[in-house]
Amino acid sequence: MSTVIFFEIWGKAPVTIENNDNDPKRQTVTNQLIVICEIQDCQPLGNSLWEIAGFGRAQIDGYWEVPFVKIYKLVHYHE
C-alpha cells in the first residue's frame, strides 16, 4: 500500500490533475511532475496511481537519491 502526500513549496499549493471528463483539454496537467518515493522498489513510470497516471505518458528527466527517499522528475514523453 502506498501513501500519497502533497506539500506546498514556497507557498505554492500542488496542482490537482483533473480527469478527462472535468478537463477535456488537459489544462490541469503541468509540464513536469515530481514524484517522491519512500519505498525501495519505486516505479513511477506506468504507475497506476491516479496522481501519477493522470499526468500521461512520461519519461524520467531527473533522479535524485537522498536519505530515506528517491525523487524523480517526470516530463511528458517525446520520441
PDB file of N, CA and C in Angstrom:
ATOM      1  N   MET A   1       0.842  -1.175   0.000  1.00  0.00           N
ATOM      2  CA  MET A   1       0.000   0.000   0.000  1.00  0.00           C
ATOM      3  C   MET A   1       0.888   1.240   0.000  1.00  0.00           C
ATOM      4  N   SER A   2       0.557   2.210  -0.815  1.00  0.00           N
ATOM      5  CA  SER A   2       1.362   3.425  -0.887  1.00  0.00           C
ATOM      6  C   SER A   2       0.573   4.599  -0.318  1.00  0.00           C
ATOM      7  N   THR A   3       1.309   5.575   0.129  1.00  0.00           N
ATOM      8  CA  THR A   3       0.709   6.781   0.678  1.00  0.00           C
ATOM      9  C   THR A   3       1.032   7.932  -0.252  1.00  0.00           C
ATOM     10  N   VAL A   4       0.041   8.751  -0.546  1.00  0.00           N
ATOM     11  CA  VAL A   4       0.243   9.914  -1.389  1.00  0.00           C
ATOM     12  C   VAL A   4       0.240  11.137  -0.490  1.00  0.00           C
ATOM     13  N   ILE A   5       1.324  11.895  -0.553  1.00  0.00           N
ATOM     14  CA  ILE A   5       1.444  13.091   0.264  1.00  0.00           C
ATOM     15  C   ILE A   5       1.739  14.259  -0.666  1.00  0.00           C
ATOM     16  N   PHE A   6       1.017  15.328  -0.478  1.00  0.00           N
ATOM     17  CA  PHE A   6       1.248  16.539  -1.253  1.00  0.00           C
ATOM     18  C   PHE A   6       1.722  17.614  -0.294  1.00  0.00           C
ATOM     19  N   PHE A   7       2.574  18.475  -0.755  1.00  0.00           N
ATOM     20  CA  PHE A   7       3.048  19.532   0.119  1.00  0.00           C
ATOM     21  C   PHE A   7       3.263  20.808  -0.671  1.00  0.00           C
ATOM     22  N   GLU A   8       3.257  21.890   0.056  1.00  0.00           N
ATOM     23  CA  GLU A   8       3.478  23.198  -0.551  1.00  0.00           C
ATOM     24  C   GLU A   8       4.971  23.508  -0.564  1.00  0.00           C
ATOM     25  N   ILE A   9       5.400  24.189  -1.604  1.00  0.00           N
ATOM     26  CA  ILE A   9       6.775  24.671  -1.699  1.00  0.00           C
ATOM     27  C   ILE A   9       6.706  26.157  -1.968  1.00  0.00           C
ATOM     28  N   TRP A  10       7.384  26.914  -1.142  1.00  0.00           N
ATOM     29  CA  TRP A  10       7.432  28.366  -1.274  1.00  0.00           C
ATOM     30  C   TRP A  10       6.035  28.966  -1.368  1.00  0.00           C
ATOM     31  N   GLY A  11       5.104  28.426  -0.569  1.00  0.00           N
ATOM     32  CA  GLY A  11       3.752  28.963  -0.507  1.00  0.00           C
ATOM     33  C   GLY A  11       2.867  28.603  -1.684  1.00  0.00           C
ATOM     34  N   LYS A  12       3.328  27.718  -2.561  1.00  0.00           N
ATOM     35  CA  LYS A  12       2.529  27.319  -3.722  1.00  0.00           C
ATOM     36  C   LYS A  12       1.960  25.924  -3.495  1.00  0.00           C
ATOM     37  N   ALA A  13       0.655  25.822  -3.597  1.00  0.00           N
ATOM     38  CA  ALA A  13      -0.019  24.531  -3.430  1.00  0.00           C
ATOM     39  C   ALA A  13       0.184  23.675  -4.678  1.00  0.00           C
ATOM     40  N   PRO A  14       0.150  22.356  -4.534  1.00  0.00           N
ATOM     41  CA  PRO A  14       0.284  21.485  -5.712  1.00  0.00           C
ATOM     42  C   PRO A  14      -0.928  21.601  -6.632  1.00  0.00           C
ATOM     43  N   VAL A  15      -0.729  21.319  -7.887  1.00  0.00           N
ATOM     44  CA  VAL A  15      -1.796  21.329  -8.881  1.00  0.00           C
ATOM     45  C   VAL A  15      -2.528  19.991  -8.812  1.00  0.00           C
ATOM     46  N   THR A  16      -3.838  20.024  -8.852  1.00  0.00           N
ATOM     47  CA  THR A  16      -4.633  18.803  -8.894  1.00  0.00           C
ATOM     48  C   THR A  16      -4.959  18.490 -10.353  1.00  0.00           C
ATOM     49  N   ILE A  17      -4.522  17.328 -10.811  1.00  0.00           N
ATOM     50  CA  ILE A  17      -4.818  16.908 -12.181  1.00  0.00           C
ATOM     51  C   ILE A  17      -6.241  16.360 -12.209  1.00  0.00           C
ATOM     52  N   GLU A  18      -7.080  16.972 -12.997  1.00  0.00           N
ATOM     53  CA  GLU A  18      -8.478  16.547 -13.119  1.00  0.00           C
ATOM     54  C   GLU A  18      -8.597  15.424 -14.146  1.00  0.00           C
ATOM     55  N   ASN A  19      -9.657  14.627 -14.029  1.00  0.00           N
ATOM     56  CA  ASN A  19      -9.876  13.566 -15.021  1.00  0.00           C
ATOM     57  C   ASN A  19     -10.370  14.177 -16.338  1.00  0.00           C
ATOM     58  N   ASN A  20     -10.384  13.369 -17.383  1.00  0.00           N
ATOM     59  CA  ASN A  20     -10.736  13.856 -18.720  1.00  0.00           C
ATOM     60  C   ASN A  20     -12.147  14.416 -18.816  1.00  0.00           C
ATOM     61  N   ASP A  21     -13.073  13.898 -18.015  1.00  0.00           N
ATOM     62  CA  ASP A  21     -14.442  14.416 -18.045  1.00  0.00           C
ATOM     63  C   ASP A  21     -14.498  15.858 -17.546  1.00  0.00           C
ATOM     64  N   ASN A  22     -13.734  16.164 -16.510  1.00  0.00           N
ATOM     65  CA  ASN A  22     -13.721  17.514 -15.944  1.00  0.00           C
ATOM     66  C   ASN A  22     -12.768  18.455 -16.681  1.00  0.00           C
ATOM     67  N   ASP A  23     -11.779  17.910 -17.355  1.00  0.00           N
ATOM     68  CA  ASP A  23     -10.758  18.717 -18.029  1.00  0.00           C
ATOM     69  C   ASP A  23     -10.405  18.104 -19.385  1.00  0.00           C
ATOM     70  N   PRO A  24     -11.325  18.155 -20.353  1.00  0.00           N
ATOM     71  CA  PRO A  24     -11.063  17.508 -21.639  1.00  0.00           C
ATOM     72  C   PRO A  24      -9.884  18.115 -22.401  1.00  0.00           C
ATOM     73  N   LYS A  25      -9.537  19.358 -22.148  1.00  0.00           N
ATOM     74  CA  LYS A  25      -8.390  19.985 -22.822  1.00  0.00           C
ATOM     75  C   LYS A  25      -7.083  19.787 -22.054  1.00  0.00           C
ATOM     76  N   ARG A  26      -7.140  19.073 -20.928  1.00  0.00           N
ATOM     77  CA  ARG A  26      -5.967  18.724 -20.104  1.00  0.00           C
ATOM     78  C   ARG A  26      -5.196  19.955 -19.637  1.00  0.00           C
ATOM     79  N   GLN A  27      -5.914  21.004 -19.277  1.00  0.00           N
ATOM     80  CA  GLN A  27      -5.277  22.238 -18.834  1.00  0.00           C
ATOM     81  C   GLN A  27      -4.728  22.142 -17.415  1.00  0.00           C
ATOM     82  N   THR A  28      -5.165  21.139 -16.653  1.00  0.00           N
ATOM     83  CA  THR A  28      -4.644  20.980 -15.296  1.00  0.00           C
ATOM     84  C   THR A  28      -3.356  20.160 -15.250  1.00  0.00           C
ATOM     85  N   VAL A  29      -2.920  19.657 -16.395  1.00  0.00           N
ATOM     86  CA  VAL A  29      -1.684  18.882 -16.454  1.00  0.00           C
ATOM     87  C   VAL A  29      -0.522  19.841 -16.715  1.00  0.00           C
ATOM     88  N   THR A  30       0.478  19.801 -15.845  1.00  0.00           N
ATOM     89  CA  THR A  30       1.638  20.686 -15.968  1.00  0.00           C
ATOM     90  C   THR A  30       2.693  20.054 -16.869  1.00  0.00           C
ATOM     91  N   ASN A  31       3.813  20.754 -17.066  1.00  0.00           N
ATOM     92  CA  ASN A  31       4.865  20.235 -17.945  1.00  0.00           C
ATOM     93  C   ASN A  31       5.843  19.324 -17.213  1.00  0.00           C
ATOM     94  N   GLN A  32       5.710  19.205 -15.895  1.00  0.00           N
ATOM     95  CA  GLN A  32       6.567  18.300 -15.137  1.00  0.00           C
ATOM     96  C   GLN A  32       5.803  17.768 -13.929  1.00  0.00           C
ATOM     97  N   LEU A  33       6.276  16.631 -13.421  1.00  0.00           N
ATOM     98  CA  LEU A  33       5.683  16.024 -12.238  1.00  0.00           C
ATOM     99  C   LEU A  33       6.821  15.524 -11.364  1.00  0.00           C
ATOM    100  N   ILE A  34       6.840  15.938 -10.115  1.00  0.00           N
ATOM    101  CA  ILE A  34       7.846  15.482  -9.171  1.00  0.00           C
ATOM    102  C   ILE A  34       7.238  14.367  -8.330  1.00  0.00           C
ATOM    103  N   VAL A  35       7.903  13.210  -8.309  1.00  0.00           N
ATOM    104  CA  VAL A  35       7.437  12.055  -7.556  1.00  0.00           C
ATOM    105  C   VAL A  35       8.482  11.750  -6.491  1.00  0.00           C
ATOM    106  N   ILE A  36       8.041  11.682  -5.250  1.00  0.00           N
ATOM    107  CA  ILE A  36       8.931  11.359  -4.137  1.00  0.00           C
ATOM    108  C   ILE A  36       8.542   9.985  -3.620  1.00  0.00           C
ATOM    109  N   CYS A  37       9.488   9.057  -3.663  1.00  0.00           N
ATOM    110  CA  CYS A  37       9.223   7.667  -3.281  1.00  0.00           C
ATOM    111  C   CYS A  37       9.904   7.336  -1.963  1.00  0.00           C
ATOM    112  N   GLU A  38       9.140   6.725  -1.078  1.00  0.00           N
ATOM    113  CA  GLU A  38       9.683   6.270   0.197  1.00  0.00           C
ATOM    114  C   GLU A  38      10.006   4.782   0.183  1.00  0.00           C
ATOM    115  N   ILE A  39       9.577   4.077  -0.850  1.00  0.00           N
ATOM    116  CA  ILE A  39       9.822   2.635  -0.908  1.00  0.00           C
ATOM    117  C   ILE A  39      11.039   2.359  -1.785  1.00  0.00           C
ATOM    118  N   GLN A  40      11.702   1.238  -1.525  1.00  0.00           N
ATOM    119  CA  GLN A  40      12.942   0.895  -2.224  1.00  0.00           C
ATOM    120  C   GLN A  40      12.716   0.643  -3.723  1.00  0.00           C
ATOM    121  N   ASP A  41      11.704  -0.130  -4.058  1.00  0.00           N
ATOM    122  CA  ASP A  41      11.461  -0.510  -5.456  1.00  0.00           C
ATOM    123  C   ASP A  41      10.388   0.390  -6.073  1.00  0.00           C
ATOM    124  N   CYS A  42      10.677   1.648  -6.227  1.00  0.00           N
ATOM    125  CA  CYS A  42       9.717   2.618  -6.763  1.00  0.00           C
ATOM    126  C   CYS A  42       9.751   2.598  -8.288  1.00  0.00           C
ATOM    127  N   GLN A  43       8.588   2.541  -8.900  1.00  0.00           N
ATOM    128  CA  GLN A  43       8.463   2.526 -10.355  1.00  0.00           C
ATOM    129  C   GLN A  43       7.483   3.616 -10.779  1.00  0.00           C
ATOM    130  N   PRO A  44       7.912   4.871 -10.913  1.00  0.00           N
ATOM    131  CA  PRO A  44       6.957   5.925 -11.238  1.00  0.00           C
ATOM    132  C   PRO A  44       6.406   5.852 -12.666  1.00  0.00           C
ATOM    133  N   LEU A  45       7.198   5.322 -13.604  1.00  0.00           N
ATOM    134  CA  LEU A  45       6.717   5.220 -14.989  1.00  0.00           C
ATOM    135  C   LEU A  45       5.706   4.092 -15.093  1.00  0.00           C
ATOM    136  N   GLY A  46       4.540   4.396 -15.627  1.00  0.00           N
ATOM    137  CA  GLY A  46       3.493   3.400 -15.779  1.00  0.00           C
ATOM    138  C   GLY A  46       2.743   3.107 -14.496  1.00  0.00           C
ATOM    139  N   ASN A  47       2.967   3.890 -13.458  1.00  0.00           N
ATOM    140  CA  ASN A  47       2.284   3.687 -12.186  1.00  0.00           C
ATOM    141  C   ASN A  47       0.794   3.979 -12.348  1.00  0.00           C
ATOM    142  N   SER A  48      -0.040   3.119 -11.781  1.00  0.00           N
ATOM    143  CA  SER A  48      -1.487   3.263 -11.954  1.00  0.00           C
ATOM    144  C   SER A  48      -2.126   4.247 -10.971  1.00  0.00           C
ATOM    145  N   LEU A  49      -1.386   4.723 -10.006  1.00  0.00           N
ATOM    146  CA  LEU A  49      -1.909   5.707  -9.069  1.00  0.00           C
ATOM    147  C   LEU A  49      -2.330   6.947  -9.852  1.00  0.00           C
ATOM    148  N   TRP A  50      -3.597   7.411  -9.659  1.00  0.00           N
ATOM    149  CA  TRP A  50      -4.131   8.498 -10.483  1.00  0.00           C
ATOM    150  C   TRP A  50      -3.245   9.738 -10.476  1.00  0.00           C
ATOM    151  N   GLU A  51      -2.672  10.073  -9.343  1.00  0.00           N
ATOM    152  CA  GLU A  51      -1.850  11.274  -9.253  1.00  0.00           C
ATOM    153  C   GLU A  51      -0.635  11.201 -10.161  1.00  0.00           C
ATOM    154  N   ILE A  52      -0.237   9.991 -10.541  1.00  0.00           N
ATOM    155  CA  ILE A  52       0.874   9.813 -11.490  1.00  0.00           C
ATOM    156  C   ILE A  52       0.325   9.499 -12.878  1.00  0.00           C
ATOM    157  N   ALA A  53      -0.602   8.565 -12.979  1.00  0.00           N
ATOM    158  CA  ALA A  53      -1.159   8.164 -14.280  1.00  0.00           C
ATOM    159  C   ALA A  53      -1.855   9.319 -14.980  1.00  0.00           C
ATOM    160  N   GLY A  54      -2.502  10.202 -14.216  1.00  0.00           N
ATOM    161  CA  GLY A  54      -3.208  11.336 -14.791  1.00  0.00           C
ATOM    162  C   GLY A  54      -2.297  12.309 -15.513  1.00  0.00           C
ATOM    163  N   PHE A  55      -1.010  12.264 -15.209  1.00  0.00           N
ATOM    164  CA  PHE A  55      -0.031  13.118 -15.883  1.00  0.00           C
ATOM    165  C   PHE A  55       0.124  12.722 -17.352  1.00  0.00           C
ATOM    166  N   GLY A  56      -0.085  11.442 -17.650  1.00  0.00           N
ATOM    167  CA  GLY A  56       0.059  10.943 -19.019  1.00  0.00           C
ATOM    168  C   GLY A  56       1.390  10.229 -19.211  1.00  0.00           C
ATOM    169  N   ARG A  57       1.645   9.820 -20.422  1.00  0.00           N
ATOM    170  CA  ARG A  57       2.881   9.090 -20.723  1.00  0.00           C
ATOM    171  C   ARG A  57       4.079   9.988 -20.419  1.00  0.00           C
ATOM    172  N   ALA A  58       5.028   9.445 -19.686  1.00  0.00           N
ATOM    173  CA  ALA A  58       6.131  10.276 -19.194  1.00  0.00           C
ATOM    174  C   ALA A  58       7.471   9.588 -19.404  1.00  0.00           C
ATOM    175  N   GLN A  59       8.513  10.374 -19.219  1.00  0.00           N
ATOM    176  CA  GLN A  59       9.871   9.857 -19.176  1.00  0.00           C
ATOM    177  C   GLN A  59      10.578  10.544 -18.011  1.00  0.00           C
ATOM    178  N   ILE A  60      11.599   9.881 -17.477  1.00  0.00           N
ATOM    179  CA  ILE A  60      12.335  10.442 -16.351  1.00  0.00           C
ATOM    180  C   ILE A  60      13.343  11.457 -16.875  1.00  0.00           C
ATOM    181  N   ASP A  61      13.263  12.680 -16.350  1.00  0.00           N
ATOM    182  CA  ASP A  61      14.156  13.762 -16.754  1.00  0.00           C
ATOM    183  C   ASP A  61      15.234  14.030 -15.702  1.00  0.00           C
ATOM    184  N   GLY A  62      15.007  13.550 -14.498  1.00  0.00           N
ATOM    185  CA  GLY A  62      15.981  13.705 -13.425  1.00  0.00           C
ATOM    186  C   GLY A  62      15.682  12.725 -12.316  1.00  0.00           C
ATOM    187  N   TYR A  63      16.733  12.375 -11.563  1.00  0.00           N
ATOM    188  CA  TYR A  63      16.587  11.404 -10.489  1.00  0.00           C
ATOM    189  C   TYR A  63      17.592  11.751  -9.404  1.00  0.00           C
ATOM    190  N   TRP A  64      17.120  11.820  -8.167  1.00  0.00           N
ATOM    191  CA  TRP A  64      17.988  12.119  -7.046  1.00  0.00           C
ATOM    192  C   TRP A  64      17.683  11.157  -5.915  1.00  0.00           C
ATOM    193  N   GLU A  65      18.729  10.621  -5.310  1.00  0.00           N
ATOM    194  CA  GLU A  65      18.569   9.751  -4.164  1.00  0.00           C
ATOM    195  C   GLU A  65      19.126  10.491  -2.954  1.00  0.00           C
ATOM    196  N   VAL A  66      18.277  10.771  -2.008  1.00  0.00           N
ATOM    197  CA  VAL A  66      18.661  11.451  -0.780  1.00  0.00           C
ATOM    198  C   VAL A  66      18.275  10.536   0.376  1.00  0.00           C
ATOM    199  N   PRO A  67      18.756  10.793   1.588  1.00  0.00           N
ATOM    200  CA  PRO A  67      18.413   9.892   2.689  1.00  0.00           C
ATOM    201  C   PRO A  67      16.901   9.663   2.807  1.00  0.00           C
ATOM    202  N   PHE A  68      16.532   8.413   2.789  1.00  0.00           N
ATOM    203  CA  PHE A  68      15.165   7.937   3.027  1.00  0.00           C
ATOM    204  C   PHE A  68      14.215   8.060   1.839  1.00  0.00           C
ATOM    205  N   VAL A  69      14.533   8.801   0.796  1.00  0.00           N
ATOM    206  CA  VAL A  69      13.616   8.935  -0.341  1.00  0.00           C
ATOM    207  C   VAL A  69      14.369   8.977  -1.666  1.00  0.00           C
ATOM    208  N   LYS A  70      13.632   8.689  -2.729  1.00  0.00           N
ATOM    209  CA  LYS A  70      14.101   8.870  -4.106  1.00  0.00           C
ATOM    210  C   LYS A  70      13.193   9.910  -4.740  1.00  0.00           C
ATOM    211  N   ILE A  71      13.766  10.825  -5.480  1.00  0.00           N
ATOM    212  CA  ILE A  71      12.999  11.893  -6.109  1.00  0.00           C
ATOM    213  C   ILE A  71      13.153  11.763  -7.615  1.00  0.00           C
ATOM    214  N   TYR A  72      12.027  11.738  -8.315  1.00  0.00           N
ATOM    215  CA  TYR A  72      12.010  11.648  -9.772  1.00  0.00           C
ATOM    216  C   TYR A  72      11.363  12.892 -10.350  1.00  0.00           C
ATOM    217  N   LYS A  73      11.960  13.421 -11.382  1.00  0.00           N
ATOM    218  CA  LYS A  73      11.318  14.492 -12.157  1.00  0.00           C
ATOM    219  C   LYS A  73      10.851  13.852 -13.459  1.00  0.00           C
ATOM    220  N   LEU A  74       9.527  13.845 -13.659  1.00  0.00           N
ATOM    221  CA  LEU A  74       8.949  13.298 -14.878  1.00  0.00           C
ATOM    222  C   LEU A  74       8.540  14.436 -15.802  1.00  0.00           C
ATOM    223  N   VAL A  75       8.749  14.237 -17.080  1.00  0.00           N
ATOM    224  CA  VAL A  75       8.268  15.160 -18.110  1.00  0.00           C
ATOM    225  C   VAL A  75       7.483  14.333 -19.122  1.00  0.00           C
ATOM    226  N   HIS A  76       6.735  14.993 -19.967  1.00  0.00           N
ATOM    227  CA  HIS A  76       5.958  14.268 -20.969  1.00  0.00           C
ATOM    228  C   HIS A  76       6.885  13.569 -21.962  1.00  0.00           C
ATOM    229  N   TYR A  77       6.488  12.377 -22.360  1.00  0.00           N
ATOM    230  CA  TYR A  77       7.283  11.556 -23.265  1.00  0.00           C
ATOM    231  C   TYR A  77       7.392  12.212 -24.638  1.00  0.00           C
ATOM    232  N   HIS A  78       8.606  12.230 -25.153  1.00  0.00           N
ATOM    233  CA  HIS A  78       8.875  12.719 -26.513  1.00  0.00           C
ATOM    234  C   HIS A  78       9.686  11.656 -27.234  1.00  0.00           C
ATOM    235  N   GLU A  79       9.268  11.280 -28.424  1.00  0.00           N
ATOM    236  CA  GLU A  79      10.004  10.280 -29.197  1.00  0.00           C
ATOM    237  C   GLU A  79      11.269  10.861 -29.754  1.00  0.00           C
TER     238      GLU A  79
END
